[in-house]
Amino acid sequence: MAQVLPAERDLRRVIGDGDAIPDRKVEGLTDHDLVELYRSLILLRTYDERSVVYHSQGRIGTYAIYWNHEAMQAGSVYALDEDDWIFPSYRESAIGLLRGMAPATILSWWRGHPSGWWNPADYNLASICVPIATHVPHAAGLAWGKRLRGEKACAIAYFGDGATSEGAFHEGANFAAVMRAPLVLFCNNNGWAISTPVEDQTRAETLADKAVGYGMPGLRVDGTDVLAVFEATREAVERARAGEGPTFIEAVSYRAAPHATADDPKAYIDLARVEQEKRKECVGRFEGYLRRAGILTDEMAASTRAEAEQAMRDGIAAAEAEPPADVALVFENAFVDPPASFAEDLAELKRVLGE
Ligand SMILES: Cc1ncc(C[n+]2csc(CCOP(=O)(O)OP(=O)(O)O)c2C)c(N)n1
Ligand SMILES: [Mg+2]
């Protein structure tokens, strides 16, 4: 039986504040690794900011903004191997960029176009999961399968604070622990499940405390510190590969953007707190670290951003160049034996669309 460590009470941090709190180094990370992490952060940030603009221009549909969540995604993926499987929620919709997926694919997904679907096995990346926590048991099952086959790969499932109140999360966590599945349960605790604050979500002192009940270690990390996230995930991955089973990581941040483009948080959020959080957002924090270490120059920052912006311009152009989807696909792929009424429904839809 794996020994259960008490959940870390304090948030783990590597990046200091350039003042009283010193920067720390992560063992094993070279300057090249730090630059790669920076590229990942900028690519994700640019994708997110451009997507909000594309949404306002009517070029993509409702979009789940992940501004200030980039460090959780880039830091954790950097601790994985290509063989490890990623199970994203809608909040990590663009995480495939870190596996070489074209921005056009993800933009197409948000356009509701079939070219936005990929074969998960091509990237070891599961479909974007919109129902809260239903992908946690899927990830646990896949991880268990890897163990049964004697493969070294593990899986990581991303979900929010609100997801820890869902049955599927608990089933997946328990199953993974009992089977010692090589799984990382990565909880993005951004303080909100749409308009429900985390304080109304649980009576547990921390979300990482939930890990103890399943007999797995729980780590707490500053979710806006890309290096702390990397370090914690690397430990979880090492445990998984050593046959010690799952680890729960609670990465804490504060949602500094609306839940999605369809949301107006003014009705419920603390706007002063949002402004405060924006000032210490994750990309700027890492830029500060890199500058203090003498790694990042203005030139490098500008060229990294320009590269990402070009990738987005190419991405939206490619997504918009896709021929319109065949609406029959919606009806053909829902049932093996479609109900008779589907033929009429399809005819009606085509009439409405003028096809
Ligand atoms: C099973 C299910 N119930 C309800 C919803 C509606 N819903 C969409 S997002 C959301 C909040 C989830 O919050 P959290 O897990 O904290 O993730 P975050 O959006 O903050 O990343 C809810 C309840 C859903 N998508 N799926
Ligand atoms: Mg949340």
Short mmCIF file of C-alpha atoms and ligand atoms in Angstrom, two decimals:
data_model
loop_
_atom_site.label_atom_id
_atom_site.label_comp_id
_atom_site.label_asym_id
_atom_site.label_seq_id
_atom_site.Cartn_x
_atom_site.Cartn_y
_atom_site.Cartn_z
CA MET A 1 0.00 0.00 0.00
CA ALA A 2 1.39 3.40 -0.93
CA GLN A 3 2.05 5.68 2.00
CA VAL A 4 -0.31 8.63 2.06
CA LEU A 5 1.41 11.90 2.70
CA PRO A 6 -0.59 14.62 4.38
CA ALA A 7 -1.77 17.18 1.84
CA GLU A 8 0.71 20.05 1.60
CA ARG A 9 -0.90 22.93 3.47
CA ASP A 10 0.98 25.79 1.90
CA LEU A 11 1.10 26.54 -1.79
CA ARG A 12 4.33 25.42 -3.34
CA ARG A 13 6.19 28.22 -5.11
CA VAL A 14 9.37 28.56 -7.15
CA ILE A 15 9.02 32.06 -8.61
CA GLY A 16 9.71 34.87 -6.14
CA ASP A 17 8.47 38.43 -6.27
CA GLY A 18 11.70 40.11 -7.36
CA ASP A 19 11.91 41.59 -3.88
CA ALA A 20 11.66 39.94 -0.45
CA ILE A 21 10.74 36.47 -1.76
CA PRO A 22 13.69 34.96 -3.65
CA ASP A 23 13.46 32.93 -6.85
CA ARG A 24 14.26 29.25 -6.54
CA LYS A 25 15.72 26.93 -9.17
CA VAL A 26 14.07 23.71 -10.26
CA GLU A 27 16.56 20.89 -10.29
CA GLY A 28 17.16 19.50 -13.75
CA LEU A 29 15.67 22.39 -15.73
CA THR A 30 18.11 23.99 -18.17
CA ASP A 31 17.90 27.46 -19.74
CA HIS A 32 16.61 25.74 -22.88
CA ASP A 33 13.77 24.17 -20.87
CA LEU A 34 12.88 27.58 -19.42
CA VAL A 35 12.71 29.11 -22.91
CA GLU A 36 10.55 26.21 -24.11
CA LEU A 37 8.19 26.78 -21.20
CA TYR A 38 8.05 30.45 -22.08
CA ARG A 39 7.14 29.64 -25.70
CA SER A 40 4.34 27.37 -24.49
CA LEU A 41 2.97 30.09 -22.22
CA ILE A 42 3.02 32.70 -24.98
CA LEU A 43 1.42 30.35 -27.49
CA LEU A 44 -1.39 29.54 -25.06
CA ARG A 45 -1.83 33.19 -24.02
CA THR A 46 -1.95 34.39 -27.63
CA TYR A 47 -4.42 31.68 -28.57
CA ASP A 48 -6.68 32.70 -25.70
CA GLU A 49 -6.55 36.45 -26.30
CA ARG A 50 -7.11 36.06 -30.05
CA SER A 51 -10.00 33.67 -29.43
CA VAL A 52 -11.85 36.26 -27.35
CA VAL A 53 -11.45 38.69 -30.26
CA TYR A 54 -12.55 36.07 -32.83
CA HIS A 55 -15.60 35.39 -30.68
CA SER A 56 -16.54 39.08 -30.58
CA GLN A 57 -16.16 39.15 -34.37
CA GLY A 58 -18.56 36.19 -34.69
CA ARG A 59 -15.84 33.92 -36.06
CA ILE A 60 -15.98 31.28 -33.29
CA GLY A 61 -18.83 30.33 -30.97
CA THR A 62 -19.03 30.63 -27.18
CA TYR A 63 -15.52 30.23 -25.85
CA ALA A 64 -14.22 29.18 -22.39
CA ILE A 65 -11.51 31.74 -21.58
CA TYR A 66 -8.42 30.37 -19.81
CA TRP A 67 -6.52 33.64 -19.27
CA ASN A 68 -4.18 33.20 -16.24
CA HIS A 69 -4.58 29.41 -16.38
CA GLU A 70 -1.69 29.00 -18.86
CA ALA A 71 0.93 28.19 -16.21
CA MET A 72 -1.10 25.20 -14.99
CA GLN A 73 -1.35 23.82 -18.50
CA ALA A 74 2.17 24.55 -19.79
CA GLY A 75 3.91 23.57 -16.55
CA SER A 76 2.13 20.24 -16.18
CA VAL A 77 2.41 19.19 -19.84
CA TYR A 78 6.14 19.90 -19.73
CA ALA A 79 6.46 17.20 -17.05
CA LEU A 80 4.91 14.58 -19.37
CA ASP A 81 6.35 12.39 -22.10
CA GLU A 82 4.75 12.20 -25.54
CA ASP A 83 3.40 8.73 -24.66
CA ASP A 84 1.43 10.06 -21.69
CA TRP A 85 -2.25 10.74 -22.23
CA ILE A 86 -3.95 14.07 -21.62
CA PHE A 87 -7.65 14.34 -20.74
CA PRO A 88 -8.66 18.03 -20.98
CA SER A 89 -11.79 19.83 -19.89
CA TYR A 90 -13.12 22.79 -21.90
CA ARG A 91 -10.79 25.02 -19.83
CA GLU A 92 -7.79 23.26 -21.43
CA SER A 93 -9.27 23.29 -24.94
CA ALA A 94 -6.03 24.51 -26.57
CA ILE A 95 -3.67 22.19 -24.69
CA GLY A 96 -3.19 20.25 -27.95
CA LEU A 97 -1.07 23.19 -29.16
CA LEU A 98 1.58 21.89 -26.77
CA ARG A 99 1.50 18.57 -28.62
CA GLY A 100 1.87 20.17 -32.04
CA MET A 101 -1.82 20.40 -32.90
CA ALA A 102 -2.65 23.15 -35.40
CA PRO A 103 -4.53 26.16 -33.98
CA ALA A 104 -7.02 25.69 -36.86
CA THR A 105 -8.14 22.36 -35.40
CA ILE A 106 -9.05 23.85 -32.04
CA LEU A 107 -10.57 26.97 -33.57
CA SER A 108 -12.70 24.66 -35.74
CA TRP A 109 -13.84 22.85 -32.59
CA TRP A 110 -15.07 26.17 -31.21
CA ARG A 111 -16.72 26.83 -34.58
CA GLY A 112 -18.65 23.56 -34.18
CA HIS A 113 -17.03 22.24 -37.35
CA PRO A 114 -16.15 18.54 -37.82
CA SER A 115 -12.57 19.45 -38.75
CA GLY A 116 -12.23 20.34 -35.07
CA TRP A 117 -12.27 16.67 -34.12
CA TRP A 118 -9.11 14.63 -34.01
CA ASN A 119 -8.19 11.04 -33.49
CA PRO A 120 -7.13 10.97 -29.81
CA ALA A 121 -4.48 8.35 -30.59
CA ASP A 122 -2.71 10.76 -32.99
CA TYR A 123 -1.75 13.06 -30.11
CA ASN A 124 -2.41 10.93 -27.03
CA LEU A 125 -4.95 13.62 -26.31
CA ALA A 126 -8.58 12.79 -25.47
CA SER A 127 -11.50 14.87 -26.73
CA ILE A 128 -12.29 18.14 -24.95
CA CYS A 129 -14.69 17.21 -22.16
CA VAL A 130 -17.58 19.61 -21.55
CA PRO A 131 -19.65 17.59 -19.02
CA ILE A 132 -18.04 18.24 -15.66
CA ALA A 133 -15.73 15.42 -14.47
CA THR A 134 -17.03 12.67 -16.77
CA HIS A 135 -13.55 12.28 -18.24
CA VAL A 136 -11.98 11.45 -14.86
CA PRO A 137 -13.11 7.77 -14.94
CA HIS A 138 -12.05 7.60 -18.61
CA ALA A 139 -8.58 8.78 -17.67
CA ALA A 140 -8.46 6.35 -14.74
CA GLY A 141 -9.44 3.48 -17.04
CA LEU A 142 -6.86 4.39 -19.65
CA ALA A 143 -4.15 4.71 -17.00
CA TRP A 144 -5.12 1.34 -15.50
CA GLY A 145 -4.91 -0.17 -19.01
CA LYS A 146 -1.36 1.15 -19.35
CA ARG A 147 -0.46 -0.53 -16.08
CA LEU A 148 -2.06 -3.83 -17.08
CA ARG A 149 -0.05 -3.81 -20.30
CA GLY A 150 3.16 -3.08 -18.46
CA GLU A 151 3.63 0.22 -20.33
CA LYS A 152 5.41 3.13 -18.68
CA ALA A 153 2.94 5.81 -19.81
CA CYS A 154 0.59 7.59 -17.45
CA ALA A 155 -2.46 9.82 -17.85
CA ILE A 156 -3.37 13.27 -16.57
CA ALA A 157 -6.93 14.52 -16.16
CA TYR A 158 -7.66 18.25 -15.84
CA PHE A 159 -10.78 19.45 -14.06
CA GLY A 160 -11.93 22.38 -11.94
CA ASP A 161 -12.73 22.98 -8.28
CA GLY A 162 -16.42 22.50 -9.05
CA ALA A 163 -15.71 19.08 -10.55
CA THR A 164 -14.66 17.77 -7.13
CA SER A 165 -18.36 17.86 -6.16
CA GLU A 166 -19.34 15.53 -9.01
CA GLY A 167 -19.84 11.78 -8.62
CA ALA A 168 -17.66 11.00 -11.62
CA PHE A 169 -14.65 12.65 -10.00
CA HIS A 170 -15.01 10.51 -6.87
CA GLU A 171 -15.56 7.30 -8.83
CA GLY A 172 -12.52 7.98 -10.98
CA ALA A 173 -10.31 8.95 -8.06
CA ASN A 174 -11.29 5.90 -6.01
CA PHE A 175 -10.92 3.52 -8.92
CA ALA A 176 -7.50 4.91 -9.81
CA ALA A 177 -6.31 4.62 -6.21
CA VAL A 178 -7.61 1.07 -5.72
CA MET A 179 -6.10 -0.09 -9.02
CA ARG A 180 -2.94 1.96 -8.47
CA ALA A 181 -3.51 3.43 -11.90
CA PRO A 182 -0.73 5.76 -13.09
CA LEU A 183 -2.90 8.86 -13.07
CA VAL A 184 -2.37 12.52 -12.22
CA LEU A 185 -5.55 14.23 -11.05
CA PHE A 186 -4.92 17.87 -11.85
CA CYS A 187 -7.43 20.18 -10.21
CA ASN A 188 -7.50 23.76 -11.47
CA ASN A 189 -8.87 25.51 -8.41
CA ASN A 190 -9.66 28.95 -9.85
CA GLY A 191 -12.06 29.74 -7.00
CA TRP A 192 -15.23 29.57 -9.05
CA ALA A 193 -17.60 27.11 -10.70
CA ILE A 194 -19.22 29.73 -12.92
CA SER A 195 -20.84 31.86 -10.15
CA THR A 196 -20.43 29.41 -7.23
CA PRO A 197 -17.39 30.24 -5.08
CA VAL A 198 -15.23 27.38 -3.86
CA GLU A 199 -16.28 28.19 -0.26
CA ASP A 200 -19.81 27.08 -1.19
CA GLN A 201 -18.49 23.99 -2.92
CA THR A 202 -17.01 22.07 0.01
CA ARG A 203 -16.55 22.01 3.78
CA ALA A 204 -13.04 20.56 3.34
CA GLU A 205 -10.33 23.01 4.31
CA THR A 206 -8.51 22.42 1.03
CA LEU A 207 -9.41 20.43 -2.07
CA ALA A 208 -6.15 18.49 -1.69
CA ASP A 209 -7.57 17.10 1.57
CA LYS A 210 -9.90 14.99 -0.55
CA ALA A 211 -6.91 12.98 -1.77
CA VAL A 212 -6.30 11.56 1.70
CA GLY A 213 -9.70 9.87 1.73
CA TYR A 214 -8.73 7.90 -1.36
CA GLY A 215 -5.30 6.96 -0.04
CA MET A 216 -3.29 9.11 -2.40
CA PRO A 217 -0.98 12.07 -1.81
CA GLY A 218 -2.34 15.55 -2.33
CA LEU A 219 -0.11 18.46 -3.35
CA ARG A 220 -1.00 22.15 -3.26
CA VAL A 221 0.71 24.47 -5.64
CA ASP A 222 0.48 28.08 -6.78
CA GLY A 223 -1.32 27.69 -10.10
CA THR A 224 0.19 30.88 -11.49
CA ASP A 225 3.74 29.64 -10.94
CA VAL A 226 4.64 27.60 -14.01
CA LEU A 227 7.76 26.18 -12.39
CA ALA A 228 6.04 25.06 -9.21
CA VAL A 229 3.36 23.39 -11.33
CA PHE A 230 6.05 21.65 -13.37
CA GLU A 231 7.88 20.44 -10.28
CA ALA A 232 4.74 19.10 -8.59
CA THR A 233 3.56 17.34 -11.76
CA ARG A 234 6.98 15.79 -12.28
CA GLU A 235 6.77 14.28 -8.81
CA ALA A 236 3.29 12.94 -9.50
CA VAL A 237 4.44 11.45 -12.82
CA GLU A 238 7.44 9.81 -11.13
CA ARG A 239 5.12 8.19 -8.57
CA ALA A 240 2.82 7.01 -11.34
CA ARG A 241 5.67 5.45 -13.33
CA ALA A 242 7.07 3.81 -10.19
CA GLY A 243 3.78 1.91 -9.77
CA GLU A 244 2.72 3.98 -6.75
CA GLY A 245 -0.61 5.06 -8.20
CA PRO A 246 -2.39 8.39 -8.56
CA THR A 247 -1.61 11.80 -7.08
CA PHE A 248 -3.99 14.71 -6.65
CA ILE A 249 -2.61 18.16 -7.44
CA GLU A 250 -4.57 21.23 -6.38
CA ALA A 251 -3.29 24.19 -8.39
CA VAL A 252 -4.70 27.36 -6.87
CA SER A 253 -5.38 30.56 -8.77
CA TYR A 254 -8.21 33.05 -9.04
CA ARG A 255 -10.33 33.32 -12.16
CA ALA A 256 -9.40 36.73 -13.57
CA ALA A 257 -11.60 36.50 -16.69
CA PRO A 258 -15.25 35.58 -17.21
CA HIS A 259 -16.11 31.87 -17.04
CA ALA A 260 -16.74 32.01 -20.78
CA THR A 261 -17.66 34.57 -23.41
CA ALA A 262 -21.33 34.02 -22.50
CA ASP A 263 -20.78 35.03 -18.85
CA ASP A 264 -20.91 38.43 -17.16
CA PRO A 265 -19.13 37.97 -13.81
CA LYS A 266 -19.87 41.54 -12.68
CA ALA A 267 -23.03 40.15 -11.09
CA TYR A 268 -21.12 37.97 -8.63
CA ILE A 269 -17.35 38.41 -8.65
CA ASP A 270 -15.15 40.65 -6.49
CA LEU A 271 -13.90 43.10 -9.13
CA ALA A 272 -11.21 44.60 -6.88
CA ARG A 273 -9.79 41.10 -6.36
CA VAL A 274 -9.85 40.48 -10.11
CA GLU A 275 -7.76 43.61 -10.70
CA GLN A 276 -5.33 42.53 -7.99
CA GLU A 277 -4.97 39.05 -9.54
CA LYS A 278 -4.44 40.48 -13.01
CA ARG A 279 -1.39 42.34 -11.73
CA LYS A 280 0.30 39.04 -10.80
CA GLU A 281 -0.88 36.97 -13.72
CA CYS A 282 1.15 33.93 -14.67
CA VAL A 283 2.86 35.00 -17.91
CA GLY A 284 4.17 38.25 -16.43
CA ARG A 285 5.40 36.41 -13.35
CA PHE A 286 7.45 34.01 -15.45
CA GLU A 287 8.75 36.86 -17.61
CA GLY A 288 9.99 38.53 -14.42
CA TYR A 289 11.75 35.31 -13.37
CA LEU A 290 13.41 34.91 -16.78
CA ARG A 291 14.54 38.54 -16.85
CA ARG A 292 16.00 38.31 -13.35
CA ALA A 293 17.88 35.19 -14.50
CA GLY A 294 19.19 37.10 -17.54
CA ILE A 295 17.49 34.71 -19.98
CA LEU A 296 14.73 36.81 -21.52
CA THR A 297 15.46 39.86 -23.65
CA ASP A 298 12.98 42.33 -25.16
CA GLU A 299 13.87 40.98 -28.58
CA MET A 300 13.14 37.38 -27.60
CA ALA A 301 9.85 38.39 -25.99
CA ALA A 302 8.77 40.30 -29.12
CA SER A 303 9.75 37.55 -31.56
CA THR A 304 8.07 34.81 -29.48
CA ARG A 305 4.85 36.81 -29.42
CA ALA A 306 5.05 37.64 -33.15
CA GLU A 307 5.50 33.96 -33.97
CA ALA A 308 2.44 33.02 -31.91
CA GLU A 309 0.35 35.81 -33.46
CA GLN A 310 1.26 34.61 -36.94
CA ALA A 311 0.28 31.05 -35.97
CA MET A 312 -3.12 32.41 -34.92
CA ARG A 313 -3.62 34.43 -38.12
CA ASP A 314 -2.83 31.30 -40.15
CA GLY A 315 -5.05 29.25 -37.86
CA ILE A 316 -8.20 31.32 -38.19
CA ALA A 317 -7.65 31.64 -41.97
CA ALA A 318 -7.38 27.85 -42.29
CA ALA A 319 -10.43 27.27 -40.07
CA GLU A 320 -12.51 29.73 -42.09
CA ALA A 321 -11.36 28.17 -45.37
CA GLU A 322 -12.98 24.84 -44.41
CA PRO A 323 -16.03 24.07 -46.56
CA PRO A 324 -19.32 24.26 -44.63
CA ALA A 325 -20.02 21.08 -42.70
CA ASP A 326 -22.59 18.59 -43.99
CA VAL A 327 -25.48 19.00 -41.53
CA ALA A 328 -26.47 15.36 -42.07
CA LEU A 329 -23.49 14.39 -39.91
CA VAL A 330 -25.37 15.50 -36.80
CA PHE A 331 -28.12 12.98 -37.53
CA GLU A 332 -25.98 10.18 -38.91
CA ASN A 333 -23.64 9.85 -35.96
CA ALA A 334 -26.07 9.86 -33.03
CA PHE A 335 -27.70 6.40 -33.42
CA VAL A 336 -26.81 3.12 -35.12
CA ASP A 337 -30.48 2.86 -36.14
CA PRO A 338 -31.74 6.44 -36.39
CA PRO A 339 -35.39 7.06 -35.48
CA ALA A 340 -37.63 7.47 -38.53
CA SER A 341 -38.32 11.10 -37.60
CA PHE A 342 -34.69 12.02 -38.27
CA ALA A 343 -35.22 12.05 -42.04
CA GLU A 344 -37.96 14.67 -41.64
CA ASP A 345 -35.87 16.67 -39.16
CA LEU A 346 -32.93 16.73 -41.55
CA ALA A 347 -35.16 17.81 -44.44
CA GLU A 348 -36.56 20.61 -42.27
CA LEU A 349 -33.09 21.75 -41.21
CA LYS A 350 -31.93 21.85 -44.84
CA ARG A 351 -35.06 23.85 -45.76
CA VAL A 352 -34.30 26.38 -42.96
CA LEU A 353 -30.67 26.65 -44.08
CA GLY A 354 -31.78 27.09 -47.70
CA GLU A 355 -29.80 24.04 -48.84
C1 LIG B 1 -22.32 17.46 -15.58
C2 LIG B 1 -22.39 18.93 -15.79
N1 LIG B 1 -23.15 19.68 -14.96
C3 LIG B 1 -23.22 21.03 -15.14
C4 LIG B 1 -22.55 21.63 -16.18
C5 LIG B 1 -22.63 23.14 -16.38
N2 LIG B 1 -21.34 23.75 -16.07
C6 LIG B 1 -20.50 24.16 -17.04
S1 LIG B 1 -19.09 24.81 -16.41
C7 LIG B 1 -19.60 24.56 -14.83
C8 LIG B 1 -18.72 24.98 -13.67
C9 LIG B 1 -17.52 24.11 -13.49
O1 LIG B 1 -16.62 24.72 -12.59
P1 LIG B 1 -15.22 24.12 -12.29
O2 LIG B 1 -15.29 22.64 -12.18
O3 LIG B 1 -14.67 24.86 -11.14
O4 LIG B 1 -14.36 24.43 -13.61
P2 LIG B 1 -13.93 25.85 -14.23
O5 LIG B 1 -15.02 26.21 -15.22
O6 LIG B 1 -13.83 26.84 -13.12
O7 LIG B 1 -12.64 25.61 -14.91
C10 LIG B 1 -20.87 23.98 -14.80
C11 LIG B 1 -21.59 23.66 -13.56
C12 LIG B 1 -21.79 20.81 -17.04
N3 LIG B 1 -21.07 21.29 -18.06
N4 LIG B 1 -21.72 19.46 -16.82
MG MG B 2 -13.40 26.56 -11.14
#
